[in-house]
PDB file of C-alpha atoms in Angstrom:
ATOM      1  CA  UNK J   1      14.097  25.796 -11.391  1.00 79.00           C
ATOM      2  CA  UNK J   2      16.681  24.874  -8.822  1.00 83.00           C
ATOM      3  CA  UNK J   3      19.401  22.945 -10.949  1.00 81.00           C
ATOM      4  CA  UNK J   4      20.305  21.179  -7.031  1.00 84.00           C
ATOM      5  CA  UNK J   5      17.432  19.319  -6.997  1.00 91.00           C
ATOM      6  CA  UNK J   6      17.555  15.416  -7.771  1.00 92.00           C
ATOM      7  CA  UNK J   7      14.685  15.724 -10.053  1.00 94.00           C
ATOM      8  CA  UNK J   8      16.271  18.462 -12.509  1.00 94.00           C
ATOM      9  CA  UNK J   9      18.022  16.728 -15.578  1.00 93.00           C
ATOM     10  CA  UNK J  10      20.026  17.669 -17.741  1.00 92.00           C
ATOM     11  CA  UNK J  11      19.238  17.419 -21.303  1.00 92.00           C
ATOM     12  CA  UNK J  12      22.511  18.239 -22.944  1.00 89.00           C
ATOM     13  CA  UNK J  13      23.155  14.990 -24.229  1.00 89.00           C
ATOM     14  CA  UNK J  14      19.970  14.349 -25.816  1.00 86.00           C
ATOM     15  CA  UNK J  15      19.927  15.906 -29.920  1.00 83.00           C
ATOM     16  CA  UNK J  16      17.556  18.521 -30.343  1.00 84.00           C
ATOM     17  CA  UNK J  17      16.311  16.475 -34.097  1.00 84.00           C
ATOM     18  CA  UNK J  18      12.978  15.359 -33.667  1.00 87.00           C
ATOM     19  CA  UNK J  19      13.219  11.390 -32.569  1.00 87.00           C
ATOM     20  CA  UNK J  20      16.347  11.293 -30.586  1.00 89.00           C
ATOM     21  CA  UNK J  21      15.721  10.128 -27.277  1.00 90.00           C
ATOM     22  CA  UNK J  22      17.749   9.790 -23.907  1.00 94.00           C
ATOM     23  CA  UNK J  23      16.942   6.740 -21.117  1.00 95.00           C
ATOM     24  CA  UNK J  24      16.431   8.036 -17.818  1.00 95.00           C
ATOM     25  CA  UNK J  25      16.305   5.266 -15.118  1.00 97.00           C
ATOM     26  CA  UNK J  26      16.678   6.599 -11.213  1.00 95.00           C
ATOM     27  CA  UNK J  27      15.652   6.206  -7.935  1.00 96.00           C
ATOM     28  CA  UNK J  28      14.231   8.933  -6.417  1.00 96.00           C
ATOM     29  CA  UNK J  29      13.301   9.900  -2.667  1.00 96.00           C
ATOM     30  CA  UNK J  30       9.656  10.832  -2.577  1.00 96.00           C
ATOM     31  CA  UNK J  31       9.157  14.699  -1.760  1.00 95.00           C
ATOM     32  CA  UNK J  32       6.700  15.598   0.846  1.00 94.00           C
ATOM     33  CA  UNK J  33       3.323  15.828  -0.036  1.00 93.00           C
ATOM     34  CA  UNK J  34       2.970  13.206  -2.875  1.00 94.00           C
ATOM     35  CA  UNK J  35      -0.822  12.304  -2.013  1.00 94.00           C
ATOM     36  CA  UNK J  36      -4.324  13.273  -1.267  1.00 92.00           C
ATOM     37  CA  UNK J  37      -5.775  13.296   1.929  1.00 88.00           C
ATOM     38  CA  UNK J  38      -6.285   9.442   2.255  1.00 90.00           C
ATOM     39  CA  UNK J  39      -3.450   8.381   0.078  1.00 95.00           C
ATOM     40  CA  UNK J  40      -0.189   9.127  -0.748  1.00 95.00           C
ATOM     41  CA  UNK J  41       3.289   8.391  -1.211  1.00 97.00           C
ATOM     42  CA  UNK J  42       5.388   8.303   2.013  1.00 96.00           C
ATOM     43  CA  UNK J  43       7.663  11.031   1.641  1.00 96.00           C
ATOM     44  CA  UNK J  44      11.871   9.844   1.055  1.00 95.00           C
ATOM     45  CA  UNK J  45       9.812   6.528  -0.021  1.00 96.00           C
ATOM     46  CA  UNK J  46      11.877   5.164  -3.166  1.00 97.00           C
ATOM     47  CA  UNK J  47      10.162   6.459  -6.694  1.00 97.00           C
ATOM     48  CA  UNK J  48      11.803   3.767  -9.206  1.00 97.00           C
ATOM     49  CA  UNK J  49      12.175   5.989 -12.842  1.00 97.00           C
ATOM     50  CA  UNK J  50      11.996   4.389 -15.954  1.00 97.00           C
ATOM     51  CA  UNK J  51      11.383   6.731 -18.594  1.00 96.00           C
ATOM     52  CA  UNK J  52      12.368   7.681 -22.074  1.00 95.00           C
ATOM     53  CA  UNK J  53      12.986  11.705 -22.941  1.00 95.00           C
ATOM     54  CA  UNK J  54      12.288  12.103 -26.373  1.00 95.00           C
ATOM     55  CA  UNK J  55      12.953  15.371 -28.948  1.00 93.00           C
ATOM     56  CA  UNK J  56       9.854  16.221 -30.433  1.00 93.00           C
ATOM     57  CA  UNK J  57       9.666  19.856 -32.386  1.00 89.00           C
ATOM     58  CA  UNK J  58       7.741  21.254 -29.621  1.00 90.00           C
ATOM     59  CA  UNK J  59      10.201  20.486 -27.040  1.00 92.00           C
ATOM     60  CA  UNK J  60      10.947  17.033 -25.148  1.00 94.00           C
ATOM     61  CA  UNK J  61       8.150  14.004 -24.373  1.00 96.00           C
ATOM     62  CA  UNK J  62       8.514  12.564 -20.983  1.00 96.00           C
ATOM     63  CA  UNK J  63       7.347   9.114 -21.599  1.00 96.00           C
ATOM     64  CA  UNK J  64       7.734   5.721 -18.876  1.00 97.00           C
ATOM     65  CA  UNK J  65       6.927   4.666 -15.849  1.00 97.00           C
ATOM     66  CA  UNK J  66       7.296   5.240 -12.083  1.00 97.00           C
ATOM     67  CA  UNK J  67       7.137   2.428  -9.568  1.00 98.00           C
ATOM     68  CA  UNK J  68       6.341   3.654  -5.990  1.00 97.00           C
ATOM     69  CA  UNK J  69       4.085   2.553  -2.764  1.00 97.00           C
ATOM     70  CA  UNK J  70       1.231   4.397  -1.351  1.00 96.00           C
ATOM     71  CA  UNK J  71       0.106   4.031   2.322  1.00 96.00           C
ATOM     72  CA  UNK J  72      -3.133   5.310   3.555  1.00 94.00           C
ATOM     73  CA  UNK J  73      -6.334   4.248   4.632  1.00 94.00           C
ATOM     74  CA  UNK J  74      -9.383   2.759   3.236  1.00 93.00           C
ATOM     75  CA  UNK J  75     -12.243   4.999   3.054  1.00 92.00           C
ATOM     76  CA  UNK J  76     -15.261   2.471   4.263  1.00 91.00           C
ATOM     77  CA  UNK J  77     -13.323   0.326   7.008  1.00 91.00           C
ATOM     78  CA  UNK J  78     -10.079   2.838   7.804  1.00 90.00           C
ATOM     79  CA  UNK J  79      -7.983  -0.500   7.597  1.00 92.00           C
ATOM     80  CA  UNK J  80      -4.386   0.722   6.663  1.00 94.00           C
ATOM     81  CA  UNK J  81      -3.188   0.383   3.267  1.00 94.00           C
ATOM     82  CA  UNK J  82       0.061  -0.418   1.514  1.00 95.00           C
ATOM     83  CA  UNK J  83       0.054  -1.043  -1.890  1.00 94.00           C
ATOM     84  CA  UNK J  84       3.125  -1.145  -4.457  1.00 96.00           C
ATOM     85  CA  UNK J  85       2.016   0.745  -8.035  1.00 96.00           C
ATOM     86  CA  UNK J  86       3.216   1.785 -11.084  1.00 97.00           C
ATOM     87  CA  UNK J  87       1.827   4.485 -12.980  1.00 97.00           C
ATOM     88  CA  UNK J  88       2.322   5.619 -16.517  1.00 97.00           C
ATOM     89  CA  UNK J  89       4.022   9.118 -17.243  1.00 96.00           C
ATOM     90  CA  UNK J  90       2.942  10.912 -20.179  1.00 95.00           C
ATOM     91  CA  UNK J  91       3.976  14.638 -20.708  1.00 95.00           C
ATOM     92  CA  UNK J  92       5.352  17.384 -22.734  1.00 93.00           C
ATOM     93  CA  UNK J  93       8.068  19.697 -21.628  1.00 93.00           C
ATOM     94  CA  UNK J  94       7.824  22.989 -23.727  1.00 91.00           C
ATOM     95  CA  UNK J  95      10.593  24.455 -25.036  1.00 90.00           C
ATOM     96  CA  UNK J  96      10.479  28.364 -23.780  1.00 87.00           C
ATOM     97  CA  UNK J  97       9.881  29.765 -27.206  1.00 88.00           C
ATOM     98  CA  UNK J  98       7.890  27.586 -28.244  1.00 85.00           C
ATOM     99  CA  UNK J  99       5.097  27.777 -24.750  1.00 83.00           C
ATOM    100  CA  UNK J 100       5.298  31.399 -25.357  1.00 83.00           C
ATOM    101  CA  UNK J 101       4.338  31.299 -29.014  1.00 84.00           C
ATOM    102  CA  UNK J 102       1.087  28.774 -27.680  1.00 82.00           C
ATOM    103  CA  UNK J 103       0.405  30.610 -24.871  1.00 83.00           C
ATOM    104  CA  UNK J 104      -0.286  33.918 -27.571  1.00 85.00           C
ATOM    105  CA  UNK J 105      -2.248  31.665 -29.604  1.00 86.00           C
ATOM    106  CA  UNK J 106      -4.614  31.413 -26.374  1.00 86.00           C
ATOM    107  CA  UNK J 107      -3.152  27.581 -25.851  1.00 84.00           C
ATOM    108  CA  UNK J 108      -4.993  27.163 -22.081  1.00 82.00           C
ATOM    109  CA  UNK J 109      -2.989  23.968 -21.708  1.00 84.00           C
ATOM    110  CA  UNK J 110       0.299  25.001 -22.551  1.00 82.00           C
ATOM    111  CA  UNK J 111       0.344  26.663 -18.912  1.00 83.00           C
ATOM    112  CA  UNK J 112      -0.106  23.431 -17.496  1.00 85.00           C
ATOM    113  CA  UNK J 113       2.913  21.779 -18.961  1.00 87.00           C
ATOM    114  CA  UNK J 114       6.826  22.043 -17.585  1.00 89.00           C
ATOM    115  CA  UNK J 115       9.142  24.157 -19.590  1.00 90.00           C
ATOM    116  CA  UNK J 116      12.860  23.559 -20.050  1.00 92.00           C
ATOM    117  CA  UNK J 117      15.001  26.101 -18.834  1.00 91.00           C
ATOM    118  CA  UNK J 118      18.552  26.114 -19.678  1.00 91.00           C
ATOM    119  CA  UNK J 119      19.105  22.667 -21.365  1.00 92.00           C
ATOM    120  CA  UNK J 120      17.202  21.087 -17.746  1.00 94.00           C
ATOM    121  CA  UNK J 121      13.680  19.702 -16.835  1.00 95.00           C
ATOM    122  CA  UNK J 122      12.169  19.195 -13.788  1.00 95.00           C
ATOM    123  CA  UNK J 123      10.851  15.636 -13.880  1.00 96.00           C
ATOM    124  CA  UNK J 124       9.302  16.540 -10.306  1.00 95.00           C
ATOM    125  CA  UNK J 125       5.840  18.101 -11.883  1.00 94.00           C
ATOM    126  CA  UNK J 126       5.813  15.773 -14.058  1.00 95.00           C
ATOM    127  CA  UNK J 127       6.137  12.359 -11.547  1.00 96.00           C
ATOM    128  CA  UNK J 128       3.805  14.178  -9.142  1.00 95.00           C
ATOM    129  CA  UNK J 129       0.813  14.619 -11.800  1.00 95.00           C
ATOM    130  CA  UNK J 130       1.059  11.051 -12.789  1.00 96.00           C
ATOM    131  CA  UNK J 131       1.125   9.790  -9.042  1.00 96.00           C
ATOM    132  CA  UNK J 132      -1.301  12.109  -7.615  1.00 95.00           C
ATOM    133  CA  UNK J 133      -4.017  12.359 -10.523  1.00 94.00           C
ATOM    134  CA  UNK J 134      -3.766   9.070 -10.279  1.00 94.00           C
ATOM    135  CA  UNK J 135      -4.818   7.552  -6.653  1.00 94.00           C
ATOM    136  CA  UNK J 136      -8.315   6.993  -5.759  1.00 92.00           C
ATOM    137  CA  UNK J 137     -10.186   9.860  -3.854  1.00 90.00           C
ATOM    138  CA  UNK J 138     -11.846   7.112  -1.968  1.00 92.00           C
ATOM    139  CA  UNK J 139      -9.505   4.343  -1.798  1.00 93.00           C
ATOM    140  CA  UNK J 140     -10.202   0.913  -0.399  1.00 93.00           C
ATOM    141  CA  UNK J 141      -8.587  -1.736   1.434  1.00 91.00           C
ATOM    142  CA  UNK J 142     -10.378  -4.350  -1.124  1.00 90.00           C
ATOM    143  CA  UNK J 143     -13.421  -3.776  -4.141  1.00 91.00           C
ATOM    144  CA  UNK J 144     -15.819  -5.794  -1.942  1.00 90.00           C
ATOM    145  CA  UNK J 145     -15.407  -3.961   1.372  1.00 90.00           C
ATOM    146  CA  UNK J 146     -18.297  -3.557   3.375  1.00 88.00           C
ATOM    147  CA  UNK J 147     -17.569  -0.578   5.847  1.00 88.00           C
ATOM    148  CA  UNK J 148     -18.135  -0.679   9.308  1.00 88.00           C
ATOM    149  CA  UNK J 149     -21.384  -1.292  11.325  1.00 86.00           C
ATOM    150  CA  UNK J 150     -23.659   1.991  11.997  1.00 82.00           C
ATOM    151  CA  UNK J 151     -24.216   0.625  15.012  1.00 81.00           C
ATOM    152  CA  UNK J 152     -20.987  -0.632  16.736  1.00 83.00           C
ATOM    153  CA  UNK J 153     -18.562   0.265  14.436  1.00 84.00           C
ATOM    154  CA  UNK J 154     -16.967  -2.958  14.289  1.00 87.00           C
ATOM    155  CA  UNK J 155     -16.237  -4.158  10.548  1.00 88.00           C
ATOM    156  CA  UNK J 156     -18.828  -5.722   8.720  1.00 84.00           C
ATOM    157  CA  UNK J 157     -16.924  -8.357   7.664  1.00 86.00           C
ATOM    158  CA  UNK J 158     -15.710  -9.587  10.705  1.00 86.00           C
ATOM    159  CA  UNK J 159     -19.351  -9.729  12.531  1.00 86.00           C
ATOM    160  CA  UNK J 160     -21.257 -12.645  12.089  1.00 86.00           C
ATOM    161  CA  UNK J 161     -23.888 -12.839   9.165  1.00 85.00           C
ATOM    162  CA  UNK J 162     -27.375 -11.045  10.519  1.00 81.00           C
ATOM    163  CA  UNK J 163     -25.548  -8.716  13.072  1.00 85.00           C
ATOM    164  CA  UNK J 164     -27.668  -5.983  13.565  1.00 79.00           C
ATOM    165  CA  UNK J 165     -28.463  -3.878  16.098  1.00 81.00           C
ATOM    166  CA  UNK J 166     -32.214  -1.930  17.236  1.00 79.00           C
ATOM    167  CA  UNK J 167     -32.543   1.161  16.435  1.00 73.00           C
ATOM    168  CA  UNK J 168     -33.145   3.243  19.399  1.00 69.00           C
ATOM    169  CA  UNK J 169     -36.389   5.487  20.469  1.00 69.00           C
ATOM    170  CA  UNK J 170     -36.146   9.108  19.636  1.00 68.00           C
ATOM    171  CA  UNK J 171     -38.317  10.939  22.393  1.00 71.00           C
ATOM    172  CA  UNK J 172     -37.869  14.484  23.074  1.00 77.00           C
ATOM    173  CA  UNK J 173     -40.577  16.731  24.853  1.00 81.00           C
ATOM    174  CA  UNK J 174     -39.943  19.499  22.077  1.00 81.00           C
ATOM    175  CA  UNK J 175     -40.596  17.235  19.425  1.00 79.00           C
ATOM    176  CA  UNK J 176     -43.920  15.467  21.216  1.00 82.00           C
ATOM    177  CA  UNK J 177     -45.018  19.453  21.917  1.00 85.00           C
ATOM    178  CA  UNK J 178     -44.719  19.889  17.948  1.00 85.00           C
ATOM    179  CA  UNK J 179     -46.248  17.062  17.360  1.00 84.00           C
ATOM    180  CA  UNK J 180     -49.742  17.771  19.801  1.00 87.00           C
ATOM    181  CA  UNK J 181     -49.611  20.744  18.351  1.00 89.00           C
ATOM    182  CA  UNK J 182     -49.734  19.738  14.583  1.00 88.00           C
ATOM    183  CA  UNK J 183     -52.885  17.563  15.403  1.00 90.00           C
ATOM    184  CA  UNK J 184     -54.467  20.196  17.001  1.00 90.00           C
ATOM    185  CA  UNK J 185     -54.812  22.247  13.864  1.00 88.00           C
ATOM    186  CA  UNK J 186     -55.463  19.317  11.820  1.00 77.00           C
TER     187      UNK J 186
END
């Protein structure tokens, strides 16, 4: 953990007894690479923090909310999008010891959860699972989108109602060759 990154915090302040909890409300600038392919937080894009870290006996719950926007592009129409969000954050931060002693027990999920090292947490992990398990794989510009026209590839919803367009003849000699020849074994 590099204690020089924004996202680190401190937990010195917060009591170790179970309950005690310590307000953490920040801006962040977005790292690079907060997205899927279509989607995804523009990177030194503000990521508004409002979240709660509480002592539990297992280590420290990570509990809020992050506001952010995504840009990308719809996946039917490739309109751009730009959409302001907030997404829930829900995690556990293991204390060392504790992860190990899970991890023995054959606790698969333990692995996937931060640790605190040296009285810090990396909120970074944490802010990027909720954001990115989060956006759509195919998002869209609006629920009722339509796409774009086979034919033209104009949007649908900005041709007039019946646009369509005929589909064309497929001739090929190598095709009309297979084809004579099919009958002629019929």
């Amino acid at each position: 953990m590099d204690l020089r990154s924004p996202f680190v915090v401190s937990l010195h302040d917060l009591p170790r007894s179970d309950g005690s909890f310590m307000p953490v409300r920040e801006t962040f600038a977005a790292p690079p690479d907060l997205g899927i392919e279509l989607m995804a937080v523009p990177t030194g894009s503000e990521l508004d923090v409002d979240l709660n870290l509480t002592s539990v006996s297992e280590g420290v719950y990570i509990g809020g909310q992050v506001h952010f926007t995504v840009e990308g592009q719809c996946s039917r129409c490739l309109r751009d999008i730009h959409e302001e969000r907030t997404q829930e954050v829900s995690d556990l931060a293991y204390y060392p010891q504790r992860r190990a002693e899970l991890i023995a027990e054959g606790d698969e999920d333990a692995e996937e959860h931060p640790v605190i090292e040296d009285d810090h947490v990396d909120l970074e992990p944490v802010l990027r699972d909720a954001i990115v398990l989060n956006l759509p794989f195919q998002p869209l510009c609006s629920p009722t989108c339509q796409g774009l026209c086979a034919g033209c590839g104009e949007r649908l919803e900005d041709l007039p109602e019946g646009h369509h367009h005929e589909a064309p003849t497929l001739h090929s000699d190598a095709l009309d060759a297979l084809e004579a020849q099919l009958r002629a074994q019929e």
